[in-house]
Amino acid sequence: MCCARASRFRDRAMLTRRATTKVHVSERRALHCETFAYCAHPHLAVAADGTFLLVFNRAPRRSITLHPPQDPEYRNVLMRSSDEGRSWSAPAVVPDYDWSGVECAGLTALRDGRILLNQWRFEWLPLPLARAIERHDLVMPDALMRDLVVSPELDVFAAGGEAAHQACSSARGGGVCAVHCSDDGGRSFCHTARIDIAPFSGGYGMRGAIELPDGDILLPLSDVPHYRTVFTVRSSDRGARWSKPQLIAKGAGHAFEEPAGLLLPSGRVLVILRDNVSRVLHSIASDDHGANWSAPVPTGIEAYPAHLLALPSGVIACAAGRRAAPFGIVLHLSDDDGHSWGPPLTLIDDLPTKDLGYPTLARRANGELFVVYYARDAEGVTGIHSLTVRLS
């Protein structure tokens, strides 16, 4: 009875703390916008020396919005900040200009200073060539645009037939999963390891890997272009070589993708999953460094995708994009290792469209949270923006 009362008291205390937490946004600004480019889907990582590294997608701005699965001209670009996000270098393509037609990228900052960049690069063919070689595995423009029409991230529009070919004049094949290594703080990526993701169709992840206490690196990925199943690959040599994939999450009636992982102080590995069916984030966890995993359970968070950050207090912060009106960026907190989450703390709620989000965050030395996201501005330009946030 005493234990039960103590448990109820702890539960009430946690609920009280969550309910009384307040957010204060002290600064809001544009980090990078280009009139003739579409910049989106950021990921922020903090290097061992404290440098902030920010990777995001960039493609030509078009009359309709195309995301990476529909556009062969996407590249990943990286900016650096030596003052915790207050100023930034110019964006540089990573790893080089040969890597175009890519999905969103993920960064991993290892404890020894090495930076990993993981990418999925689609195979793209000009439409005349695709028609000439008659490959049955190619996805033609009509099918590419049908996928875009049903996208939950974009406003509804109709595009088929000749309109589809005008908007997308390429055909898509398979692709390559790779991790690039940098030993100069992300300035250059000179070693590339290709990952064999068979039997899965592809390997896409936009929140990087988890470095385990023993130095192993656990990289969660989803099965692009299906975006239904999540698996991990593992490296024991700082990203030079990678294991065969291990399935960690799938389920009938679900479509899991875009995993966001975090190593907790207890040693547990927590991974939050986007679910394209329910539109509710799900969680899985491993207590043996990724050998075995719990079944996916809903978190109650109706925003996506996630990025996780462990705060010094032991609280986990989960940032996500809200694509239901009012459109914006929210923060959820957990003080029980991700077993339960508090109500949404609204950071902003005035974004003009649901093409937004992918918020990613880091903690400054003064305790502020630096939150980066993408959104469209008043002139219709989609770019990278930031918030400076304090919790109280």
CSV table of C-alpha atoms in Angstrom, one decimal, residues 73-345:
chain,number,residue,atom,x,y,z
A,73,GLU,CA,18.1,18.0,-57.8
A,74,TYR,CA,18.1,17.8,-54.0
A,75,ARG,CA,21.5,18.1,-52.3
A,76,ASN,CA,22.4,18.2,-48.7
A,77,VAL,CA,24.2,21.3,-47.5
A,78,LEU,CA,25.9,22.0,-44.2
A,79,MET,CA,26.5,25.1,-42.1
A,80,ARG,CA,28.7,25.5,-39.0
A,81,SER,CA,28.5,27.8,-36.0
A,82,SER,CA,31.2,28.3,-33.4
A,83,ASP,CA,29.1,30.5,-31.2
A,84,GLU,CA,26.1,28.1,-30.4
A,85,GLY,CA,24.0,29.2,-33.4
A,86,ARG,CA,24.4,33.0,-33.1
A,87,SER,CA,26.2,33.2,-36.4
A,88,TRP,CA,26.8,30.7,-39.2
A,89,SER,CA,29.1,29.9,-42.1
A,90,ALA,CA,27.8,29.9,-45.6
A,91,PRO,CA,26.2,26.6,-46.6
A,92,ALA,CA,28.5,24.0,-48.3
A,93,VAL,CA,27.3,21.0,-50.3
A,94,VAL,CA,28.2,17.7,-48.5
A,95,PRO,CA,29.9,15.4,-49.2
A,96,ASP,CA,30.4,16.8,-52.7
A,97,TYR,CA,28.4,17.7,-55.9
A,98,ASP,CA,28.3,14.1,-57.1
A,99,TRP,CA,25.8,13.4,-54.3
A,100,SER,CA,22.6,14.8,-55.7
A,101,GLY,CA,19.1,13.4,-55.7
A,102,VAL,CA,19.3,12.6,-52.0
A,103,GLU,CA,16.8,12.2,-49.2
A,104,CYS,CA,17.1,14.2,-45.9
A,105,ALA,CA,20.5,13.6,-44.2
A,106,GLY,CA,21.4,12.8,-40.6
A,107,LEU,CA,24.5,13.9,-38.6
A,108,THR,CA,26.2,12.0,-35.8
A,109,ALA,CA,28.9,13.7,-33.6
A,110,LEU,CA,31.1,11.1,-32.0
A,111,ARG,CA,32.8,11.6,-28.7
A,112,ASP,CA,36.3,11.5,-30.3
A,113,GLY,CA,35.4,14.4,-32.6
A,114,ARG,CA,34.6,12.4,-35.8
A,115,ILE,CA,31.4,13.5,-37.6
A,116,LEU,CA,29.3,11.1,-39.6
A,117,LEU,CA,26.9,12.1,-42.3
A,118,ASN,CA,24.4,9.4,-43.4
A,119,GLN,CA,22.5,9.7,-46.7
A,120,TRP,CA,20.2,7.9,-49.0
A,121,ARG,CA,20.8,8.7,-52.7
A,122,PHE,CA,18.1,7.8,-55.1
A,123,GLU,CA,18.9,6.6,-58.6
A,124,TRP,CA,17.5,9.1,-61.1
A,125,LEU,CA,17.3,8.8,-64.9
A,126,PRO,CA,16.2,11.4,-67.5
A,127,LEU,CA,12.8,10.5,-68.8
A,128,PRO,CA,13.8,9.8,-72.4
A,129,LEU,CA,16.5,7.4,-71.2
A,130,ALA,CA,14.1,5.7,-68.8
A,131,ARG,CA,11.6,5.2,-71.7
A,132,ALA,CA,14.3,3.9,-74.0
A,133,ILE,CA,15.7,1.2,-71.7
A,134,GLU,CA,12.3,-0.1,-70.5
A,135,ARG,CA,13.3,-1.0,-67.0
A,136,HIS,CA,10.4,-2.4,-65.1
A,137,ASP,CA,11.7,-1.3,-61.7
A,138,LEU,CA,11.6,2.4,-62.5
A,139,VAL,CA,9.0,4.7,-61.0
A,140,MET,CA,7.7,7.1,-63.7
A,141,PRO,CA,6.4,10.7,-63.2
A,142,ASP,CA,2.7,9.7,-63.0
A,143,ALA,CA,3.5,7.5,-60.0
A,144,LEU,CA,5.9,9.9,-58.4
A,145,MET,CA,3.2,12.7,-58.5
A,146,ARG,CA,0.5,10.4,-57.2
A,147,ASP,CA,2.7,9.9,-54.1
A,148,LEU,CA,3.0,13.7,-53.8
A,149,VAL,CA,-0.7,14.3,-54.1
A,150,VAL,CA,-1.4,12.2,-51.0
A,151,SER,CA,1.5,13.6,-49.0
A,152,PRO,CA,0.4,14.7,-45.5
A,153,GLU,CA,3.0,17.4,-45.5
A,154,LEU,CA,1.8,19.4,-48.5
A,155,ASP,CA,-1.4,21.2,-49.5
A,156,VAL,CA,-3.7,19.1,-51.7
A,157,PHE,CA,-3.3,19.6,-55.4
A,158,ALA,CA,-4.0,17.6,-58.6
A,159,ALA,CA,-1.2,16.7,-60.9
A,160,GLY,CA,-1.3,13.9,-63.4
A,161,GLY,CA,-0.7,13.2,-67.1
A,162,GLU,CA,1.2,15.9,-68.9
A,163,ALA,CA,1.2,18.1,-65.8
A,164,ALA,CA,3.1,15.4,-63.9
A,165,HIS,CA,5.7,15.1,-66.7
A,166,GLN,CA,6.2,18.9,-66.7
A,167,ALA,CA,6.6,19.0,-62.9
A,168,CYS,CA,8.8,15.9,-62.8
A,169,SER,CA,10.8,15.0,-65.9
A,170,SER,CA,12.8,12.1,-64.4
A,171,ALA,CA,12.3,8.5,-63.5
A,172,ARG,CA,13.4,7.1,-60.2
A,173,GLY,CA,15.1,3.7,-59.6
A,174,GLY,CA,16.7,2.3,-56.5
A,175,GLY,CA,19.5,3.9,-54.7
A,176,VAL,CA,22.5,3.8,-52.4
A,177,CYS,CA,22.8,4.1,-48.6
A,178,ALA,CA,26.1,5.6,-47.3
A,179,VAL,CA,27.8,7.1,-44.3
A,180,HIS,CA,30.5,9.7,-44.9
A,181,CYS,CA,33.2,10.4,-42.3
A,182,SER,CA,34.8,13.7,-41.4
A,183,ASP,CA,37.8,14.1,-39.1
A,184,ASP,CA,38.0,17.9,-39.4
A,185,GLY,CA,34.8,18.9,-37.7
A,186,GLY,CA,32.5,18.5,-40.7
A,187,ARG,CA,34.5,20.7,-43.0
A,188,SER,CA,35.2,17.8,-45.4
A,189,PHE,CA,34.0,14.2,-45.7
A,190,CYS,CA,36.8,12.2,-47.3
A,191,HIS,CA,35.8,8.6,-46.5
A,192,THR,CA,32.6,7.0,-47.6
A,193,ALA,CA,31.2,3.6,-46.5
A,194,ARG,CA,28.3,2.1,-48.5
A,195,ILE,CA,25.8,0.1,-46.4
A,196,ASP,CA,24.3,-3.1,-47.7
A,197,ILE,CA,20.7,-2.7,-46.6
A,198,ALA,CA,19.3,-5.9,-48.2
A,199,PRO,CA,16.7,-7.3,-47.8
A,200,PHE,CA,15.2,-3.9,-47.2
A,201,SER,CA,14.4,-1.6,-50.2
A,202,GLY,CA,16.5,1.3,-48.9
A,203,GLY,CA,18.0,3.0,-45.8
A,204,TYR,CA,16.9,6.6,-44.9
A,205,GLY,CA,17.4,8.4,-41.6
A,206,MET,CA,17.4,12.1,-40.8
A,207,ARG,CA,18.4,12.1,-37.1
A,208,GLY,CA,21.7,10.4,-37.2
A,209,ALA,CA,23.0,7.5,-35.1
A,210,ILE,CA,23.4,6.7,-31.4
A,211,GLU,CA,26.9,6.2,-30.0
A,212,LEU,CA,26.8,3.5,-27.3
A,213,PRO,CA,28.9,3.4,-24.1
A,214,ASP,CA,31.2,0.7,-25.7
A,215,GLY,CA,31.8,2.8,-28.8
A,216,ASP,CA,29.5,0.9,-31.1
A,217,ILE,CA,27.4,3.1,-33.3
A,218,LEU,CA,23.7,2.2,-33.9
A,219,LEU,CA,22.1,3.8,-36.9
A,220,PRO,CA,18.3,3.5,-37.2
A,221,LEU,CA,16.9,3.8,-40.8
A,222,SER,CA,13.6,3.3,-42.6
A,223,ASP,CA,12.9,1.4,-45.8
A,224,VAL,CA,12.8,4.2,-48.4
A,225,PRO,CA,10.8,4.5,-50.7
A,226,HIS,CA,8.1,2.5,-48.9
A,227,TYR,CA,8.6,4.3,-45.5
A,228,ARG,CA,6.9,1.5,-43.5
A,229,THR,CA,9.6,-0.4,-41.6
A,230,VAL,CA,12.5,0.7,-39.3
A,231,PHE,CA,15.8,-1.2,-38.9
A,232,THR,CA,19.3,-0.6,-37.5
A,233,VAL,CA,22.8,-1.2,-38.8
A,234,ARG,CA,25.8,-1.2,-36.4
A,235,SER,CA,29.4,-0.1,-36.7
A,236,SER,CA,32.2,-1.0,-34.3
A,237,ASP,CA,35.0,0.9,-36.1
A,238,ARG,CA,33.8,4.6,-36.0
A,239,GLY,CA,31.7,4.2,-39.1
A,240,ALA,CA,34.1,2.6,-41.5
A,241,ARG,CA,32.1,-0.7,-41.8
A,242,TRP,CA,28.5,-1.6,-41.1
A,243,SER,CA,26.7,-4.7,-40.1
A,244,LYS,CA,23.7,-6.3,-41.8
A,245,PRO,CA,20.4,-4.7,-41.0
A,246,GLN,CA,18.3,-5.8,-37.9
A,247,LEU,CA,14.6,-5.2,-38.0
A,248,ILE,CA,13.3,-3.2,-35.0
A,249,ALA,CA,9.9,-1.9,-35.8
A,250,LYS,CA,7.0,-2.7,-38.2
A,251,GLY,CA,3.3,-3.5,-37.8
A,252,ALA,CA,0.1,-4.1,-39.6
A,253,GLY,CA,-1.8,-0.9,-39.9
A,254,HIS,CA,1.3,1.2,-39.3
A,255,ALA,CA,3.9,2.9,-41.6
A,256,PHE,CA,6.9,3.7,-39.5
A,257,GLU,CA,9.8,5.9,-40.6
A,258,GLU,CA,12.1,8.8,-39.6
A,259,PRO,CA,13.4,7.3,-36.4
A,260,ALA,CA,14.9,9.6,-33.8
A,261,GLY,CA,17.1,7.9,-31.2
A,262,LEU,CA,18.6,8.9,-27.8
A,263,LEU,CA,20.9,7.1,-25.3
A,264,LEU,CA,19.5,7.7,-21.9
A,265,PRO,CA,21.6,7.9,-18.7
A,266,SER,CA,20.3,4.6,-17.6
A,267,GLY,CA,21.8,2.9,-20.7
A,268,ARG,CA,18.4,2.5,-22.3
A,269,VAL,CA,18.2,3.4,-26.0
A,270,LEU,CA,14.9,5.2,-26.8
A,271,VAL,CA,13.7,5.6,-30.4
A,272,ILE,CA,10.7,7.7,-31.4
A,273,LEU,CA,9.1,6.8,-34.7
A,274,ARG,CA,6.9,8.7,-37.1
A,275,ASP,CA,3.7,6.7,-38.1
A,276,ASN,CA,2.2,7.7,-41.4
A,277,VAL,CA,-1.1,5.9,-40.7
A,278,SER,CA,-2.1,7.2,-37.3
A,279,ARG,CA,0.0,10.5,-37.5
A,280,VAL,CA,0.9,9.8,-33.8
A,281,LEU,CA,4.5,9.4,-32.8
A,282,HIS,CA,5.3,5.9,-31.4
A,283,SER,CA,8.2,4.8,-29.2
A,284,ILE,CA,10.4,1.7,-28.9
A,285,ALA,CA,13.2,1.0,-26.5
A,286,SER,CA,16.2,-1.4,-26.0
A,287,ASP,CA,17.8,-2.2,-22.6
A,288,ASP,CA,20.6,-4.3,-24.2
A,289,HIS,CA,22.3,-1.8,-26.5
A,290,GLY,CA,20.0,-2.6,-29.5
A,291,ALA,CA,20.0,-6.4,-29.4
A,292,ASN,CA,16.3,-6.6,-28.5
A,293,TRP,CA,13.5,-4.0,-28.8
A,294,SER,CA,10.1,-3.4,-27.3
A,295,ALA,CA,7.1,-3.3,-29.5
A,296,PRO,CA,6.0,0.1,-30.8
A,297,VAL,CA,3.6,2.0,-28.5
A,298,PRO,CA,1.8,5.3,-29.2
A,299,THR,CA,3.2,8.3,-27.3
A,300,GLY,CA,0.1,10.5,-27.7
A,301,ILE,CA,2.1,13.1,-29.5
A,302,GLU,CA,0.1,14.2,-32.6
A,303,ALA,CA,3.0,16.0,-34.3
A,304,TYR,CA,5.9,14.8,-36.3
A,305,PRO,CA,8.7,14.0,-37.0
A,306,ALA,CA,10.7,14.1,-33.7
A,307,HIS,CA,14.0,15.1,-32.4
A,308,LEU,CA,15.1,14.2,-28.9
A,309,LEU,CA,17.4,16.0,-26.4
A,310,ALA,CA,18.3,14.9,-22.9
A,311,LEU,CA,18.4,17.9,-20.5
A,312,PRO,CA,20.7,18.0,-17.4
A,313,SER,CA,17.6,17.6,-15.1
A,314,GLY,CA,17.0,14.2,-16.6
A,315,VAL,CA,14.0,15.4,-18.6
A,316,ILE,CA,13.8,14.4,-22.3
A,317,ALA,CA,12.6,17.1,-24.7
A,318,CYS,CA,10.9,16.1,-27.9
A,319,ALA,CA,10.5,18.7,-30.6
A,320,ALA,CA,8.0,18.1,-33.4
A,321,GLY,CA,6.1,19.9,-36.2
A,322,ARG,CA,2.3,20.4,-35.9
A,323,ARG,CA,0.7,20.0,-39.3
A,324,ALA,CA,-2.9,20.6,-38.1
A,325,ALA,CA,-4.1,24.1,-37.6
A,326,PRO,CA,-2.8,26.2,-36.0
A,327,PHE,CA,0.4,25.2,-37.8
A,328,GLY,CA,3.6,25.4,-35.7
A,329,ILE,CA,6.3,23.9,-33.6
A,330,VAL,CA,5.7,22.1,-30.3
A,331,LEU,CA,7.8,20.7,-27.5
A,332,HIS,CA,6.8,17.7,-25.3
A,333,LEU,CA,8.6,16.7,-22.1
A,334,SER,CA,9.1,13.4,-20.4
A,335,ASP,CA,10.6,12.9,-16.9
A,336,ASP,CA,10.2,9.1,-16.9
A,337,ASP,CA,12.6,8.0,-19.7
A,338,GLY,CA,10.0,8.4,-22.4
A,339,HIS,CA,7.4,6.2,-20.9
A,340,SER,CA,4.9,9.1,-20.9
A,341,TRP,CA,4.9,12.6,-22.3
A,342,GLY,CA,3.4,15.9,-21.1
A,343,PRO,CA,1.1,18.1,-23.1
A,344,PRO,CA,2.4,20.1,-26.0
A,345,LEU,CA,4.2,23.3,-25.2
